[in-house]
PDB file of C-alpha atoms and ligand atoms in Angstrom:
ATOM      1  CA  MET B   1     160.247 194.165  69.623  1.00 95.00           C
ATOM      2  CA  ASP B   2     157.209 195.719  67.912  1.00 97.00           C
ATOM      3  CA  ILE B   3     155.890 199.139  68.866  1.00 98.00           C
ATOM      4  CA  LEU B   4     153.067 197.798  71.075  1.00 98.00           C
ATOM      5  CA  ASP B   5     155.556 195.649  73.037  1.00 98.00           C
ATOM      6  CA  ALA B   6     157.852 198.682  73.359  1.00 98.00           C
ATOM      7  CA  ILE B   7     154.990 200.805  74.743  1.00 98.00           C
ATOM      8  CA  LYS B   8     153.959 198.041  77.187  1.00 98.00           C
ATOM      9  CA  SER B   9     157.455 197.280  78.500  1.00 98.00           C
ATOM     10  CA  ARG B  10     159.026 200.799  78.563  1.00 98.00           C
ATOM     11  CA  ARG B  11     159.821 202.408  81.900  1.00 98.00           C
ATOM     12  CA  SER B  12     161.816 205.478  82.838  1.00 98.00           C
ATOM     13  CA  VAL B  13     165.501 204.696  83.493  1.00 98.00           C
ATOM     14  CA  ARG B  14     167.520 206.873  85.887  1.00 97.00           C
ATOM     15  CA  SER B  15     170.675 204.688  86.334  1.00 97.00           C
ATOM     16  CA  PHE B  16     173.075 204.112  83.418  1.00 97.00           C
ATOM     17  CA  ASN B  17     176.329 202.191  82.840  1.00 96.00           C
ATOM     18  CA  GLY B  18     178.575 205.287  82.464  1.00 94.00           C
ATOM     19  CA  GLU B  19     179.407 204.593  78.781  1.00 95.00           C
ATOM     20  CA  ALA B  20     178.785 206.845  75.771  1.00 96.00           C
ATOM     21  CA  LEU B  21     176.428 205.596  73.056  1.00 97.00           C
ATOM     22  CA  PHE B  22     177.891 203.379  70.301  1.00 94.00           C
ATOM     23  CA  GLY B  23     178.236 205.273  67.020  1.00 91.00           C
ATOM     24  CA  SER B  24     175.651 203.039  65.341  1.00 95.00           C
ATOM     25  CA  ASN B  25     173.032 203.685  68.023  1.00 97.00           C
ATOM     26  CA  ARG B  26     173.783 207.406  67.969  1.00 97.00           C
ATOM     27  CA  LYS B  27     173.140 207.418  64.201  1.00 97.00           C
ATOM     28  CA  ILE B  28     169.869 205.463  64.544  1.00 98.00           C
ATOM     29  CA  LEU B  29     168.665 207.882  67.235  1.00 98.00           C
ATOM     30  CA  MET B  30     169.616 210.965  65.201  1.00 98.00           C
ATOM     31  CA  ASP B  31     167.747 209.477  62.222  1.00 98.00           C
ATOM     32  CA  ALA B  32     164.751 208.881  64.514  1.00 98.00           C
ATOM     33  CA  VAL B  33     164.876 212.567  65.526  1.00 98.00           C
ATOM     34  CA  GLU B  34     164.998 213.603  61.835  1.00 98.00           C
ATOM     35  CA  GLN B  35     162.140 211.297  60.894  1.00 98.00           C
ATOM     36  CA  SER B  36     159.922 212.153  63.873  1.00 98.00           C
ATOM     37  CA  SER B  37     156.876 214.156  62.835  1.00 97.00           C
ATOM     38  CA  SER B  38     153.807 215.792  64.313  1.00 98.00           C
ATOM     39  CA  PRO B  39     150.516 217.136  62.940  1.00 98.00           C
ATOM     40  CA  PHE B  40     150.319 219.879  65.582  1.00 98.00           C
ATOM     41  CA  GLY B  41     152.839 222.505  64.351  1.00 97.00           C
ATOM     42  CA  GLY B  42     154.756 224.739  66.789  1.00 97.00           C
ATOM     43  CA  ASN B  43     158.507 225.168  67.361  1.00 97.00           C
ATOM     44  CA  VAL B  44     160.635 222.319  68.679  1.00 97.00           C
ATOM     45  CA  THR B  45     164.358 221.563  68.320  1.00 97.00           C
ATOM     46  CA  ILE B  46     165.764 218.225  69.528  1.00 97.00           C
ATOM     47  CA  ARG B  47     169.527 217.890  70.085  1.00 97.00           C
ATOM     48  CA  LEU B  48     171.687 215.004  71.314  1.00 97.00           C
ATOM     49  CA  LYS B  49     174.747 216.075  73.334  1.00 94.00           C
ATOM     50  CA  GLU B  50     177.566 213.998  74.845  1.00 93.00           C
ATOM     51  CA  PHE B  51     178.988 215.273  78.152  1.00 91.00           C
ATOM     52  CA  ASP B  52     182.520 214.590  79.296  1.00 82.00           C
ATOM     53  CA  ILE B  53     181.582 213.381  82.767  1.00 73.00           C
ATOM     54  CA  LYS B  54     185.018 211.746  83.379  1.00 69.00           C
ATOM     55  CA  ASP B  55     186.647 215.186  83.221  1.00 66.00           C
ATOM     56  CA  GLY B  56     184.760 216.301  86.296  1.00 66.00           C
ATOM     57  CA  TYR B  57     182.080 218.251  84.424  1.00 66.00           C
ATOM     58  CA  LYS B  58     178.658 217.121  85.512  1.00 79.00           C
ATOM     59  CA  PRO B  59     175.391 218.420  84.125  1.00 89.00           C
ATOM     60  CA  SER B  60     173.131 218.684  87.153  1.00 92.00           C
ATOM     61  CA  THR B  61     170.017 216.573  87.610  1.00 93.00           C
ATOM     62  CA  TYR B  62     170.183 217.126  91.389  1.00 92.00           C
ATOM     63  CA  GLY B  63     171.419 213.542  91.785  1.00 89.00           C
ATOM     64  CA  MET B  64     168.359 212.046  90.065  1.00 92.00           C
ATOM     65  CA  ILE B  65     170.287 210.556  87.127  1.00 95.00           C
ATOM     66  CA  LYS B  66     173.352 208.328  87.609  1.00 93.00           C
ATOM     67  CA  GLY B  67     175.990 207.351  85.008  1.00 93.00           C
ATOM     68  CA  ALA B  68     174.472 209.079  81.949  1.00 95.00           C
ATOM     69  CA  VAL B  69     176.860 210.558  79.372  1.00 95.00           C
ATOM     70  CA  ASP B  70     174.460 211.384  76.535  1.00 97.00           C
ATOM     71  CA  PHE B  71     171.445 213.635  76.897  1.00 97.00           C
ATOM     72  CA  PHE B  72     168.759 214.835  74.521  1.00 98.00           C
ATOM     73  CA  LEU B  73     167.999 218.528  74.948  1.00 97.00           C
ATOM     74  CA  LEU B  74     164.603 219.855  73.845  1.00 98.00           C
ATOM     75  CA  GLY B  75     164.101 223.519  72.930  1.00 97.00           C
ATOM     76  CA  ILE B  76     160.335 224.114  72.983  1.00 98.00           C
ATOM     77  CA  GLY B  77     158.210 227.175  72.142  1.00 97.00           C
ATOM     78  CA  ASP B  78     155.832 228.637  74.704  1.00 97.00           C
ATOM     79  CA  ASP B  79     152.533 227.742  73.035  1.00 97.00           C
ATOM     80  CA  GLU B  80     150.200 224.733  73.099  1.00 97.00           C
ATOM     81  CA  ALA B  81     151.174 223.541  69.600  1.00 98.00           C
ATOM     82  CA  SER B  82     154.871 223.409  70.559  1.00 98.00           C
ATOM     83  CA  ALA B  83     154.164 221.475  73.768  1.00 98.00           C
ATOM     84  CA  LEU B  84     152.014 218.918  71.916  1.00 98.00           C
ATOM     85  CA  THR B  85     154.605 218.524  69.167  1.00 98.00           C
ATOM     86  CA  ALA B  86     157.466 218.102  71.668  1.00 98.00           C
ATOM     87  CA  GLY B  87     155.578 215.267  73.377  1.00 98.00           C
ATOM     88  CA  PHE B  88     154.409 213.674  70.136  1.00 98.00           C
ATOM     89  CA  ARG B  89     157.765 213.835  68.300  1.00 98.00           C
ATOM     90  CA  PHE B  90     160.188 213.059  71.087  1.00 98.00           C
ATOM     91  CA  GLU B  91     158.210 210.061  72.364  1.00 98.00           C
ATOM     92  CA  GLN B  92     158.803 208.479  68.927  1.00 98.00           C
ATOM     93  CA  VAL B  93     162.533 208.745  69.717  1.00 98.00           C
ATOM     94  CA  VAL B  94     162.074 207.407  73.269  1.00 98.00           C
ATOM     95  CA  LEU B  95     160.294 204.308  71.914  1.00 98.00           C
ATOM     96  CA  LYS B  96     162.989 203.778  69.264  1.00 98.00           C
ATOM     97  CA  ALA B  97     165.655 203.962  72.016  1.00 98.00           C
ATOM     98  CA  TRP B  98     163.783 201.344  74.056  1.00 98.00           C
ATOM     99  CA  GLN B  99     163.582 199.066  70.994  1.00 98.00           C
ATOM    100  CA  LEU B 100     167.423 199.361  70.785  1.00 98.00           C
ATOM    101  CA  GLY B 101     167.752 198.303  74.445  1.00 98.00           C
ATOM    102  CA  LEU B 102     168.466 201.863  75.625  1.00 98.00           C
ATOM    103  CA  GLY B 103     166.850 203.607  78.596  1.00 98.00           C
ATOM    104  CA  THR B 104     165.591 207.199  78.766  1.00 98.00           C
ATOM    105  CA  CYS B 105     163.814 209.448  81.256  1.00 98.00           C
ATOM    106  CA  TRP B 106     161.841 212.571  80.291  1.00 98.00           C
ATOM    107  CA  ILE B 107     162.971 215.314  82.716  1.00 98.00           C
ATOM    108  CA  ALA B 108     161.111 218.624  82.870  1.00 97.00           C
ATOM    109  CA  ALA B 109     161.719 219.616  86.500  1.00 96.00           C
ATOM    110  CA  THR B 110     164.747 218.024  88.169  1.00 93.00           C
ATOM    111  CA  PHE B 111     167.580 219.566  86.151  1.00 94.00           C
ATOM    112  CA  LYS B 112     169.643 222.738  86.220  1.00 94.00           C
ATOM    113  CA  GLY B 113     169.255 224.245  82.724  1.00 91.00           C
ATOM    114  CA  SER B 114     172.435 226.325  82.717  1.00 89.00           C
ATOM    115  CA  THR B 115     174.598 223.211  83.193  1.00 92.00           C
ATOM    116  CA  PHE B 116     173.057 221.676  80.043  1.00 92.00           C
ATOM    117  CA  ASP B 117     172.686 224.453  77.482  1.00 87.00           C
ATOM    118  CA  ASP B 118     175.904 226.314  78.267  1.00 81.00           C
ATOM    119  CA  GLY B 119     176.988 227.855  74.926  1.00 82.00           C
ATOM    120  CA  LEU B 120     173.956 226.603  72.981  1.00 88.00           C
ATOM    121  CA  THR B 121     171.501 228.921  71.270  1.00 91.00           C
ATOM    122  CA  TRP B 122     167.893 228.119  70.466  1.00 94.00           C
ATOM    123  CA  SER B 123     165.613 229.351  67.701  1.00 92.00           C
ATOM    124  CA  ASP B 124     163.342 232.318  68.382  1.00 83.00           C
ATOM    125  CA  GLY B 125     160.807 231.581  71.079  1.00 92.00           C
ATOM    126  CA  GLU B 126     162.320 228.203  72.018  1.00 97.00           C
ATOM    127  CA  LYS B 127     163.735 227.500  75.465  1.00 95.00           C
ATOM    128  CA  LEU B 128     165.376 224.443  76.971  1.00 96.00           C
ATOM    129  CA  LYS B 129     162.429 222.904  78.801  1.00 97.00           C
ATOM    130  CA  VAL B 130     163.185 219.179  78.790  1.00 98.00           C
ATOM    131  CA  ILE B 131     166.313 217.060  78.987  1.00 98.00           C
ATOM    132  CA  CYS B 132     166.474 213.290  78.658  1.00 98.00           C
ATOM    133  CA  PRO B 133     169.410 210.978  79.424  1.00 98.00           C
ATOM    134  CA  VAL B 134     169.882 208.062  77.028  1.00 98.00           C
ATOM    135  CA  GLY B 135     172.125 205.023  77.449  1.00 98.00           C
ATOM    136  CA  VAL B 136     172.469 201.442  78.578  1.00 98.00           C
ATOM    137  CA  PRO B 137     170.464 200.873  81.783  1.00 98.00           C
ATOM    138  CA  ALA B 138     172.381 199.836  84.924  1.00 97.00           C
ATOM    139  CA  LYS B 139     171.102 198.330  88.187  1.00 96.00           C
ATOM    140  CA  GLN B 140     168.593 200.760  89.733  1.00 95.00           C
ATOM    141  CA  SER B 141     170.142 203.021  92.370  1.00 92.00           C
ATOM    142  CA  MET B 142     168.482 203.368  95.781  1.00 91.00           C
ATOM    143  CA  MET B 143     167.458 206.928  94.768  1.00 91.00           C
ATOM    144  CA  GLU B 144     165.798 205.582  91.600  1.00 95.00           C
ATOM    145  CA  ARG B 145     163.872 202.946  93.527  1.00 95.00           C
ATOM    146  CA  ILE B 146     162.675 205.500  96.065  1.00 95.00           C
ATOM    147  CA  THR B 147     161.690 207.956  93.283  1.00 95.00           C
ATOM    148  CA  ARG B 148     159.674 205.300  91.450  1.00 96.00           C
ATOM    149  CA  LEU B 149     157.939 204.229  94.646  1.00 96.00           C
ATOM    150  CA  SER B 150     157.082 207.774  95.714  1.00 95.00           C
ATOM    151  CA  LEU B 151     155.682 208.637  92.236  1.00 95.00           C
ATOM    152  CA  GLY B 152     153.774 205.338  91.989  1.00 96.00           C
ATOM    153  CA  SER B 153     155.440 204.995  88.578  1.00 96.00           C
ATOM    154  CA  LYS B 154     154.172 201.442  88.035  1.00 95.00           C
ATOM    155  CA  ASN B 155     150.532 202.419  88.455  1.00 97.00           C
ATOM    156  CA  ARG B 156     148.081 203.844  85.950  1.00 98.00           C
ATOM    157  CA  LYS B 157     144.500 205.063  86.436  1.00 98.00           C
ATOM    158  CA  PRO B 158     141.768 202.583  85.419  1.00 98.00           C
ATOM    159  CA  PHE B 159     140.777 202.705  81.706  1.00 98.00           C
ATOM    160  CA  GLY B 160     137.134 203.563  82.467  1.00 96.00           C
ATOM    161  CA  GLU B 161     138.141 206.572  84.546  1.00 96.00           C
ATOM    162  CA  LEU B 162     139.923 208.174  81.582  1.00 97.00           C
ATOM    163  CA  PHE B 163     137.970 207.238  78.462  1.00 98.00           C
ATOM    164  CA  TYR B 164     134.236 207.613  77.740  1.00 97.00           C
ATOM    165  CA  ASP B 165     131.689 206.259  75.272  1.00 96.00           C
ATOM    166  CA  GLU B 166     129.386 208.732  73.455  1.00 94.00           C
ATOM    167  CA  ASP B 167     128.826 210.843  76.598  1.00 93.00           C
ATOM    168  CA  PHE B 168     130.735 211.486  79.805  1.00 93.00           C
ATOM    169  CA  LYS B 169     128.439 209.216  81.823  1.00 93.00           C
ATOM    170  CA  HIS B 170     129.440 205.941  80.199  1.00 96.00           C
ATOM    171  CA  PRO B 171     132.963 204.544  80.609  1.00 97.00           C
ATOM    172  CA  LEU B 172     134.446 203.119  77.405  1.00 97.00           C
ATOM    173  CA  SER B 173     135.081 199.386  77.096  1.00 97.00           C
ATOM    174  CA  VAL B 174     138.639 198.351  76.291  1.00 96.00           C
ATOM    175  CA  GLU B 175     137.101 195.905  73.783  1.00 96.00           C
ATOM    176  CA  SER B 176     135.695 198.767  71.655  1.00 94.00           C
ATOM    177  CA  ARG B 177     137.054 200.041  68.301  1.00 94.00           C
ATOM    178  CA  PHE B 178     139.624 202.445  69.853  1.00 97.00           C
ATOM    179  CA  GLY B 179     140.305 200.239  72.908  1.00 97.00           C
ATOM    180  CA  VAL B 180     143.831 199.139  71.962  1.00 97.00           C
ATOM    181  CA  ALA B 181     145.053 202.621  70.945  1.00 98.00           C
ATOM    182  CA  LEU B 182     143.595 204.258  74.066  1.00 98.00           C
ATOM    183  CA  GLU B 183     145.095 201.511  76.247  1.00 98.00           C
ATOM    184  CA  MET B 184     148.500 202.462  74.763  1.00 98.00           C
ATOM    185  CA  MET B 185     147.763 206.103  75.667  1.00 98.00           C
ATOM    186  CA  ARG B 186     146.937 205.008  79.216  1.00 98.00           C
ATOM    187  CA  LEU B 187     150.406 203.433  79.577  1.00 98.00           C
ATOM    188  CA  ALA B 188     152.280 206.594  78.507  1.00 98.00           C
ATOM    189  CA  PRO B 189     154.759 208.313  80.841  1.00 98.00           C
ATOM    190  CA  SER B 190     153.729 211.684  82.275  1.00 98.00           C
ATOM    191  CA  SER B 191     155.193 214.289  84.549  1.00 98.00           C
ATOM    192  CA  THR B 192     154.900 213.046  88.184  1.00 97.00           C
ATOM    193  CA  ASN B 193     152.812 210.229  86.655  1.00 98.00           C
ATOM    194  CA  SER B 194     149.846 212.627  86.627  1.00 98.00           C
ATOM    195  CA  GLN B 195     148.140 211.049  83.555  1.00 98.00           C
ATOM    196  CA  PRO B 196     146.194 214.186  82.516  1.00 98.00           C
ATOM    197  CA  TRP B 197     144.736 212.676  79.282  1.00 98.00           C
ATOM    198  CA  ARG B 198     140.984 212.125  78.890  1.00 98.00           C
ATOM    199  CA  ALA B 199     139.010 211.119  75.785  1.00 98.00           C
ATOM    200  CA  LEU B 200     135.458 210.759  74.513  1.00 97.00           C
ATOM    201  CA  VAL B 201     134.698 208.358  71.662  1.00 97.00           C
ATOM    202  CA  ALA B 202     131.807 209.435  69.421  1.00 96.00           C
ATOM    203  CA  GLY B 203     131.340 207.037  66.481  1.00 95.00           C
ATOM    204  CA  ASP B 204     134.482 207.103  64.336  1.00 96.00           C
ATOM    205  CA  THR B 205     135.950 210.112  66.195  1.00 97.00           C
ATOM    206  CA  VAL B 206     137.941 210.438  69.420  1.00 98.00           C
ATOM    207  CA  HIS B 207     137.896 213.830  71.176  1.00 98.00           C
ATOM    208  CA  PHE B 208     140.947 214.430  73.388  1.00 98.00           C
ATOM    209  CA  TYR B 209     140.903 216.604  76.516  1.00 98.00           C
ATOM    210  CA  TYR B 210     143.218 217.105  79.464  1.00 97.00           C
ATOM    211  CA  LYS B 211     142.742 217.685  83.123  1.00 97.00           C
ATOM    212  CA  PRO B 212     145.272 220.435  83.947  1.00 96.00           C
ATOM    213  CA  GLN B 213     147.744 219.198  86.574  1.00 95.00           C
ATOM    214  CA  SER B 214     150.983 221.087  85.878  1.00 96.00           C
ATOM    215  CA  ASP B 215     152.807 223.187  83.270  1.00 96.00           C
ATOM    216  CA  ALA B 216     153.711 219.919  81.564  1.00 98.00           C
ATOM    217  CA  SER B 217     150.133 218.616  81.104  1.00 98.00           C
ATOM    218  CA  VAL B 218     149.848 219.492  77.390  1.00 98.00           C
ATOM    219  CA  LEU B 219     153.300 218.031  76.720  1.00 98.00           C
ATOM    220  CA  ASP B 220     152.178 214.870  78.567  1.00 98.00           C
ATOM    221  CA  CYS B 221     149.143 214.682  76.272  1.00 98.00           C
ATOM    222  CA  GLY B 222     151.403 214.918  73.205  1.00 98.00           C
ATOM    223  CA  ILE B 223     153.187 211.814  74.547  1.00 98.00           C
ATOM    224  CA  GLY B 224     149.892 210.004  75.145  1.00 98.00           C
ATOM    225  CA  MET B 225     148.620 210.949  71.670  1.00 98.00           C
ATOM    226  CA  CYS B 226     151.871 209.614  70.189  1.00 98.00           C
ATOM    227  CA  HIS B 227     151.183 206.215  71.801  1.00 98.00           C
ATOM    228  CA  PHE B 228     147.572 206.349  70.522  1.00 98.00           C
ATOM    229  CA  TYR B 229     148.689 207.181  66.978  1.00 98.00           C
ATOM    230  CA  GLU B 230     151.543 204.632  66.907  1.00 98.00           C
ATOM    231  CA  ALA B 231     149.029 201.916  67.879  1.00 98.00           C
ATOM    232  CA  GLU B 232     146.588 203.045  65.161  1.00 97.00           C
ATOM    233  CA  LYS B 233     149.396 203.033  62.566  1.00 97.00           C
ATOM    234  CA  TYR B 234     150.678 199.628  63.704  1.00 97.00           C
ATOM    235  CA  ARG B 235     147.194 198.173  63.193  1.00 94.00           C
ATOM    236  CA  SER B 236     147.012 199.803  59.713  1.00 93.00           C
ATOM    237  CA  HIS B 237     144.191 202.105  60.791  1.00 94.00           C
ATOM    238  CA  ASP B 238     144.264 205.369  58.897  1.00 93.00           C
ATOM    239  CA  GLY B 239     143.028 208.613  60.464  1.00 96.00           C
ATOM    240  CA  LYS B 240     143.735 212.291  61.060  1.00 97.00           C
ATOM    241  CA  PHE B 241     143.938 214.733  63.957  1.00 98.00           C
ATOM    242  CA  PHE B 242     141.865 217.925  63.607  1.00 98.00           C
ATOM    243  CA  LYS B 243     140.345 220.704  65.721  1.00 97.00           C
ATOM    244  CA  ALA B 244     136.585 220.045  65.962  1.00 96.00           C
ATOM    245  CA  ALA B 245     134.186 222.917  65.216  1.00 95.00           C
ATOM    246  CA  GLU B 246     131.700 221.554  67.752  1.00 92.00           C
ATOM    247  CA  ILE B 247     133.277 220.191  70.893  1.00 92.00           C
ATOM    248  CA  PRO B 248     131.269 217.905  73.193  1.00 90.00           C
ATOM    249  CA  VAL B 249     130.999 219.639  76.577  1.00 88.00           C
ATOM    250  CA  SER B 250     133.121 217.838  79.155  1.00 85.00           C
ATOM    251  CA  HIS B 251     133.766 218.123  82.865  1.00 83.00           C
ATOM    252  CA  GLU B 252     134.154 221.867  83.527  1.00 82.00           C
ATOM    253  CA  SER B 253     137.824 221.732  84.538  1.00 91.00           C
ATOM    254  CA  TRP B 254     138.903 219.687  81.499  1.00 95.00           C
ATOM    255  CA  LYS B 255     140.310 221.445  78.459  1.00 96.00           C
ATOM    256  CA  TYR B 256     139.778 220.371  74.856  1.00 97.00           C
ATOM    257  CA  LEU B 257     142.898 219.645  72.774  1.00 98.00           C
ATOM    258  CA  TYR B 258     142.251 217.832  69.483  1.00 98.00           C
ATOM    259  CA  SER B 259     140.051 215.236  67.816  1.00 98.00           C
ATOM    260  CA  TYR B 260     141.005 212.212  65.722  1.00 98.00           C
ATOM    261  CA  LYS B 261     138.798 210.869  62.953  1.00 97.00           C
ATOM    262  CA  SER B 262     139.347 207.331  61.758  1.00 95.00           C
ATOM    263  CA  ASN B 263     139.000 206.613  58.028  1.00 90.00           C
ATOM    264  CA  LEU B 264     138.079 202.962  58.574  1.00 75.00           C
TER     265      LEU B 264
HETATM  266  C1  FMN R   1     156.990 215.511  80.604  1.00 71.16           C
HETATM  267  C2  FMN R   1     157.634 214.662  81.696  1.00 71.16           C
HETATM  268  C3  FMN R   1     158.432 215.255  82.644  1.00 71.16           C
HETATM  269  C4  FMN R   1     159.072 214.475  83.637  1.00 71.16           C
HETATM  270  N1  FMN R   1     159.917 215.102  84.527  1.00 71.16           N
HETATM  271  C5  FMN R   1     160.606 214.339  85.415  1.00 71.16           C
HETATM  272  C6  FMN R   1     161.555 214.959  86.285  1.00 71.16           C
HETATM  273  O1  FMN R   1     161.736 216.182  86.292  1.00 71.16           O
HETATM  274  N2  FMN R   1     162.273 214.151  87.139  1.00 71.16           N
HETATM  275  C7  FMN R   1     162.100 212.792  87.160  1.00 71.16           C
HETATM  276  O2  FMN R   1     162.784 212.110  87.923  1.00 71.16           O
HETATM  277  N3  FMN R   1     161.186 212.164  86.343  1.00 71.16           N
HETATM  278  C8  FMN R   1     160.440 212.900  85.471  1.00 71.16           C
HETATM  279  N4  FMN R   1     159.538 212.294  84.622  1.00 71.16           N
HETATM  280  C9  FMN R   1     159.341 210.839  84.654  1.00 71.16           C
HETATM  281  C10 FMN R   1     157.990 210.465  85.297  1.00 71.16           C
HETATM  282  O3  FMN R   1     158.079 210.587  86.706  1.00 71.16           O
HETATM  283  C11 FMN R   1     157.591 209.025  84.887  1.00 71.16           C
HETATM  284  O4  FMN R   1     157.369 208.998  83.507  1.00 71.16           O
HETATM  285  C12 FMN R   1     156.348 208.537  85.610  1.00 71.16           C
HETATM  286  O5  FMN R   1     156.571 208.409  87.000  1.00 71.16           O
HETATM  287  C13 FMN R   1     155.888 207.172  85.070  1.00 71.16           C
HETATM  288  O6  FMN R   1     156.922 206.228  85.198  1.00 71.16           O
HETATM  289  P1  FMN R   1     157.448 205.404  83.940  1.00 71.16           P
HETATM  290  O7  FMN R   1     157.963 206.403  82.935  1.00 71.16           O
HETATM  291  O8  FMN R   1     158.520 204.514  84.490  1.00 71.16           O
HETATM  292  O9  FMN R   1     156.281 204.635  83.352  1.00 71.16           O
HETATM  293  C14 FMN R   1     158.872 213.067  83.671  1.00 71.16           C
HETATM  294  C15 FMN R   1     158.039 212.474  82.699  1.00 71.16           C
HETATM  295  C16 FMN R   1     157.426 213.248  81.727  1.00 71.16           C
HETATM  296  C17 FMN R   1     156.582 212.577  80.689  1.00 71.16           C
END
């Protein structure tokens, strides 16, 4: 499965088969963590921890996650750079897991932190802000089906509502130069499926903004920008993220994040 197929077919998985990861998959995932990178800086630590759920100890996801034994734990700094990097780096691992046939679910709200990071210490300024089960998907529980329905998890906003062409009056066409990469951003997972990412294409540059929806909006944008960048890389398009000196003025409630200049 190539990266575009992984992005298109991925969904959050909340029901697992109750088995620990095979050693080979654990190694591939740990390598993916090591190799994951981000241009945004900040402080992020990603750990993979196996829980002995048969012994009666259960990390608490308030019943949201069933049958998971292995969880990623993300220690993230309190600044914008750390949130972007957490999204950008860890989504690379999520996509690798999906390519291995493993399910994951980003979880920033529905977990009890003390039942996960008992005994663990984090680097200065980092806190456990996200956990993510990983394992072989099982048949969806009733709770999972209801959660997906209530979040509208299958749905995404229309392309032309999110991405603009030269000014904020003209919706971008999906057929344009950055159409494929921005379509991959559109499909990204986000907290409560809020899809905060917005972008303006100006010539060979894409300016990224977000519409604040929750504390996780910048992290969500890191995930979306990971999908964008993976699609650019896959198509052998070279480019770089940078902070623009002059930022096109957007809708007043949107906040500027980063720009990407293509070297094509
Ligand atoms: C940063 C982030 C935080 C999330 N937090 C939770 C959570 O606390 N509980 C939960 O059940 N799902 C959580 N999700 C999963 C989203 O609800 C899910 O990605 C969204 O509904 C889209 O569905 P999909 O991932 O199946 O495409 C989170 C997703 C992201 C990206």
